[in-house]
Short mmCIF file of C-alpha atoms in Angstrom, two decimals:
data_model
loop_
_atom_site.label_atom_id
_atom_site.label_comp_id
_atom_site.label_asym_id
_atom_site.label_seq_id
_atom_site.Cartn_x
_atom_site.Cartn_y
_atom_site.Cartn_z
CA UNK A 1 -7.11 8.24 2.18
CA UNK A 2 -5.62 11.72 1.77
CA UNK A 3 -6.44 14.07 -1.10
CA UNK A 4 -3.72 14.20 -3.71
CA UNK A 5 -1.35 17.14 -3.73
CA UNK A 6 -1.02 19.17 -6.98
CA UNK A 7 2.41 17.77 -7.72
CA UNK A 8 0.97 14.24 -7.76
CA UNK A 9 -2.09 14.99 -9.89
CA UNK A 10 -3.14 12.04 -12.02
CA UNK A 11 -4.13 14.17 -15.02
CA UNK A 12 -1.34 16.58 -15.92
CA UNK A 13 -1.67 19.62 -18.09
CA UNK A 14 1.30 18.62 -20.23
CA UNK A 15 1.49 16.49 -23.34
CA UNK A 16 1.84 13.13 -21.60
CA UNK A 17 -1.22 10.95 -21.97
CA UNK A 18 0.14 7.95 -20.10
CA UNK A 19 -0.98 8.09 -16.47
CA UNK A 20 0.79 6.12 -13.76
CA UNK A 21 -0.86 5.30 -10.44
CA UNK A 22 1.09 3.97 -7.46
CA UNK A 23 -1.24 2.50 -4.88
CA UNK A 24 -0.54 1.30 -1.35
CA UNK A 25 -3.35 -0.54 0.40
CA UNK A 26 -3.75 -1.90 3.92
CA UNK A 27 -4.34 -0.80 7.50
CA UNK A 28 -1.39 0.67 9.40
CA UNK A 29 -3.12 -0.01 12.73
CA UNK A 30 -2.66 -3.77 12.37
CA UNK A 31 1.12 -4.25 12.27
CA UNK A 32 2.30 -5.80 8.96
CA UNK A 33 -1.10 -5.17 7.38
CA UNK A 34 0.12 -1.62 6.87
CA UNK A 35 2.96 -2.64 4.55
CA UNK A 36 1.45 -1.17 1.39
CA UNK A 37 0.66 2.20 2.93
CA UNK A 38 4.14 2.38 4.49
CA UNK A 39 5.61 1.81 1.02
CA UNK A 40 3.69 4.78 -0.38
CA UNK A 41 4.73 6.92 2.59
CA UNK A 42 8.42 6.11 2.12
CA UNK A 43 8.23 6.49 -1.67
CA UNK A 44 6.86 10.02 -1.43
CA UNK A 45 9.32 11.00 1.29
CA UNK A 46 12.30 9.87 -0.76
CA UNK A 47 11.40 10.62 -4.38
CA UNK A 48 9.81 13.14 -6.69
CA UNK A 49 8.10 12.07 -9.91
CA UNK A 50 6.87 13.39 -13.23
CA UNK A 51 3.53 15.26 -13.12
CA UNK A 52 1.60 12.35 -14.64
CA UNK A 53 2.38 10.12 -11.64
CA UNK A 54 -0.16 9.78 -8.83
CA UNK A 55 0.63 8.33 -5.40
CA UNK A 56 -2.42 7.04 -3.54
CA UNK A 57 -2.82 5.94 0.06
CA UNK A 58 -5.60 3.45 -0.64
CA UNK A 59 -5.97 2.37 2.98
CA UNK A 60 -8.98 0.04 3.16
CA UNK A 61 -11.10 1.97 0.65
CA UNK A 62 -12.06 -1.05 -1.46
CA UNK A 63 -14.45 -0.20 -4.29
CA UNK A 64 -13.85 3.52 -3.83
CA UNK A 65 -10.49 2.99 -5.53
CA UNK A 66 -11.99 1.87 -8.83
CA UNK A 67 -11.62 5.32 -10.44
CA UNK A 68 -7.88 5.29 -9.83
CA UNK A 69 -7.52 1.89 -11.49
CA UNK A 70 -9.72 2.77 -14.47
CA UNK A 71 -7.89 6.04 -15.13
CA UNK A 72 -4.40 4.55 -14.97
CA UNK A 73 -2.43 3.36 -17.97
CA UNK A 74 0.05 1.70 -15.62
CA UNK A 75 -0.62 0.63 -12.06
CA UNK A 76 1.86 -0.30 -9.32
CA UNK A 77 0.39 -1.86 -6.16
CA UNK A 78 2.04 -2.47 -2.79
CA UNK A 79 0.25 -4.75 -0.34
CA UNK A 80 0.76 -7.35 2.38
CA UNK A 81 -0.66 -10.64 1.16
CA UNK A 82 -0.60 -14.09 2.73
CA UNK A 83 0.98 -16.34 0.12
CA UNK A 84 2.09 -18.91 2.68
CA UNK A 85 5.73 -17.86 2.22
CA UNK A 86 8.41 -17.00 4.75
CA UNK A 87 7.72 -13.70 6.57
CA UNK A 88 9.10 -10.75 4.63
CA UNK A 89 9.37 -12.63 1.33
CA UNK A 90 8.21 -10.67 -1.70
CA UNK A 91 6.13 -11.98 -4.58
CA UNK A 92 5.74 -10.07 -7.84
CA UNK A 93 2.60 -10.57 -9.91
CA UNK A 94 1.82 -8.89 -13.22
CA UNK A 95 -1.09 -7.82 -15.40
CA UNK A 96 -4.13 -10.13 -15.66
CA UNK A 97 -2.81 -12.44 -12.93
CA UNK A 98 -3.04 -9.73 -10.27
CA UNK A 99 -6.79 -10.05 -9.44
CA UNK A 100 -6.38 -13.78 -8.82
CA UNK A 101 -3.42 -13.30 -6.48
CA UNK A 102 -5.09 -10.47 -4.58
CA UNK A 103 -7.49 -13.09 -3.27
CA UNK A 104 -4.83 -15.71 -2.51
CA UNK A 105 -5.58 -15.89 1.22
CA UNK A 106 -7.68 -12.98 2.35
CA UNK A 107 -6.37 -11.44 5.56
CA UNK A 108 -8.89 -8.62 5.74
CA UNK A 109 -11.94 -7.16 4.02
CA UNK A 110 -9.88 -4.66 2.03
CA UNK A 111 -8.42 -7.44 -0.10
CA UNK A 112 -11.85 -8.72 -1.07
CA UNK A 113 -12.87 -5.20 -2.05
CA UNK A 114 -9.76 -4.50 -4.08
CA UNK A 115 -9.95 -7.80 -5.91
CA UNK A 116 -13.43 -6.72 -6.99
CA UNK A 117 -12.05 -3.33 -8.07
CA UNK A 118 -9.60 -5.00 -10.44
CA UNK A 119 -12.23 -7.37 -11.81
CA UNK A 120 -14.61 -4.46 -12.36
CA UNK A 121 -11.91 -2.61 -14.28
CA UNK A 122 -11.46 -5.70 -16.46
CA UNK A 123 -15.21 -6.03 -16.97
CA UNK A 124 -15.54 -2.40 -18.07
CA UNK A 125 -12.50 -2.79 -20.34
CA UNK A 126 -10.72 0.00 -18.51
CA UNK A 127 -7.91 -2.11 -17.11
CA UNK A 128 -4.39 -0.61 -17.11
CA UNK A 129 -2.00 -1.60 -19.88
CA UNK A 130 0.47 -2.79 -17.26
CA UNK A 131 -0.06 -3.79 -13.64
CA UNK A 132 2.59 -4.83 -11.14
CA UNK A 133 1.72 -6.09 -7.67
CA UNK A 134 4.58 -6.07 -5.16
CA UNK A 135 3.22 -8.29 -2.39
CA UNK A 136 4.91 -9.02 0.92
CA UNK A 137 4.30 -11.98 3.21
CA UNK A 138 3.38 -10.59 6.66
CA UNK A 139 4.72 -11.97 9.91
CA UNK A 140 2.11 -10.52 12.29
CA UNK A 141 -1.20 -8.77 11.69
CA UNK A 142 -3.07 -9.52 14.95
CA UNK A 143 -1.46 -6.69 16.89
CA UNK A 144 -3.72 -3.65 17.08
CA UNK A 145 -1.55 -0.56 17.40
CA UNK A 146 1.53 -2.55 16.40
CA UNK A 147 4.00 -1.60 13.69
CA UNK A 148 5.83 -3.41 10.93
CA UNK A 149 7.88 -6.31 12.20
CA UNK A 150 11.64 -5.99 11.54
CA UNK A 151 11.66 -8.61 8.77
CA UNK A 152 8.81 -6.83 6.95
CA UNK A 153 10.37 -3.41 7.48
CA UNK A 154 13.52 -4.77 5.86
CA UNK A 155 11.46 -6.18 2.98
CA UNK A 156 10.00 -2.71 2.45
CA UNK A 157 13.41 -1.51 1.25
CA UNK A 158 13.58 -4.27 -1.33
CA UNK A 159 9.99 -3.57 -2.39
CA UNK A 160 10.79 0.09 -2.94
CA UNK A 161 13.80 -0.78 -5.07
CA UNK A 162 11.64 -3.05 -7.24
CA UNK A 163 8.93 -0.41 -7.48
CA UNK A 164 11.25 2.45 -8.37
CA UNK A 165 12.86 0.37 -11.11
CA UNK A 166 9.43 -0.40 -12.60
CA UNK A 167 8.45 3.26 -12.40
CA UNK A 168 11.67 4.25 -14.12
CA UNK A 169 10.88 1.85 -16.99
CA UNK A 170 7.39 3.30 -17.26
CA UNK A 171 8.66 6.85 -17.58
CA UNK A 172 7.77 8.10 -14.11
CA UNK A 173 11.15 9.87 -13.88
CA UNK A 174 11.88 9.19 -10.19
CA UNK A 175 14.58 11.44 -8.71
CA UNK A 176 15.71 11.77 -5.09
CA UNK A 177 13.61 14.34 -3.26
CA UNK A 178 15.46 17.61 -2.64
CA UNK A 179 12.74 19.51 -0.78
CA UNK A 180 11.19 18.00 2.36
CA UNK A 181 7.44 17.44 2.27
CA UNK A 182 5.13 19.58 4.32
CA UNK A 183 2.31 17.91 6.23
CA UNK A 184 -0.30 19.22 3.78
CA UNK A 185 1.53 17.61 0.84
CA UNK A 186 1.72 14.09 2.21
CA UNK A 187 -0.61 11.55 0.62
CA UNK A 188 -0.63 9.57 3.87
CA UNK A 189 -1.79 10.99 7.18
CA UNK A 190 1.10 12.86 8.79
CA UNK A 191 -0.31 11.99 12.22
CA UNK A 192 0.22 8.29 11.43
CA UNK A 193 3.70 8.63 9.90
CA UNK A 194 5.84 5.64 10.79
CA UNK A 195 8.28 7.44 13.11
CA UNK A 196 5.56 9.28 15.01
CA UNK A 197 3.37 6.19 15.17
CA UNK A 198 6.10 4.05 16.69
CA UNK A 199 7.27 6.74 19.12
CA UNK A 200 3.86 7.69 20.48
CA UNK A 201 1.90 4.42 20.60
CA UNK A 202 1.29 3.15 24.13
CA UNK A 203 2.85 -0.12 25.28
CA UNK A 204 0.71 -3.23 25.29
CA UNK A 205 0.50 -3.10 29.09
CA UNK A 206 -1.45 0.17 28.81
CA UNK A 207 -3.41 -0.55 25.64
CA UNK A 208 -5.23 -3.77 24.82
CA UNK A 209 -3.54 -4.42 21.51
CA UNK A 210 -4.30 -8.13 21.38
CA UNK A 211 -7.80 -8.12 22.88
CA UNK A 212 -9.35 -7.14 26.19
CA UNK A 213 -9.29 -10.19 28.47
CA UNK A 214 -12.57 -9.07 30.03
CA UNK A 215 -14.29 -9.84 26.75
CA UNK A 216 -11.80 -12.20 25.09
CA UNK A 217 -10.58 -14.50 27.87
CA UNK A 218 -7.49 -16.58 27.26
CA UNK A 219 -8.15 -20.13 26.17
CA UNK A 220 -7.80 -22.76 28.84
CA UNK A 221 -5.36 -25.56 28.21
CA UNK A 222 -7.03 -28.99 27.98
#
């Protein structure tokens, strides 16, 4: 998780008391599991927001994200979640229903941790007034070093449109970005930016992205 840049500070110096947190969670190293983080990356690259809006690359931080949830009046979450739907299909979940759906079918440890974050926020009565989860059904997550599959990359565009519309309703004031981001301003790691990641990753023939056969031999047909 990257430190927040000044322009995305969660607590502004102005008169606005309503804080908005936009959170992308997941692991970009496991193909479609990185959907949420890629959404945050694209959102920051394309838009600027009011000072009371915070963009957070939550990665796989789990319980370390609780402060962001507790401090937010409105929370928008992007994540890849196995709902048993067609690959790339989006599912929108709101408010108190979000913790239950975060644990629909756990694909990785980060989902267990974040479900606990939301429940802890409820328990401490510091749960956001509004929560929107934009979840995407992954196609492939067992590809270490892989990237978003085409159907999920296409769904990312739809997810961003849904998210920007919600942010506009909440008063986040999204406007197209006029000034390109510098590497120090990005909330995601510039070294793992989608274009660079896809261009520089080694092919599967040179990197064991699905398991080293010396330690994970292929199953024999019976």
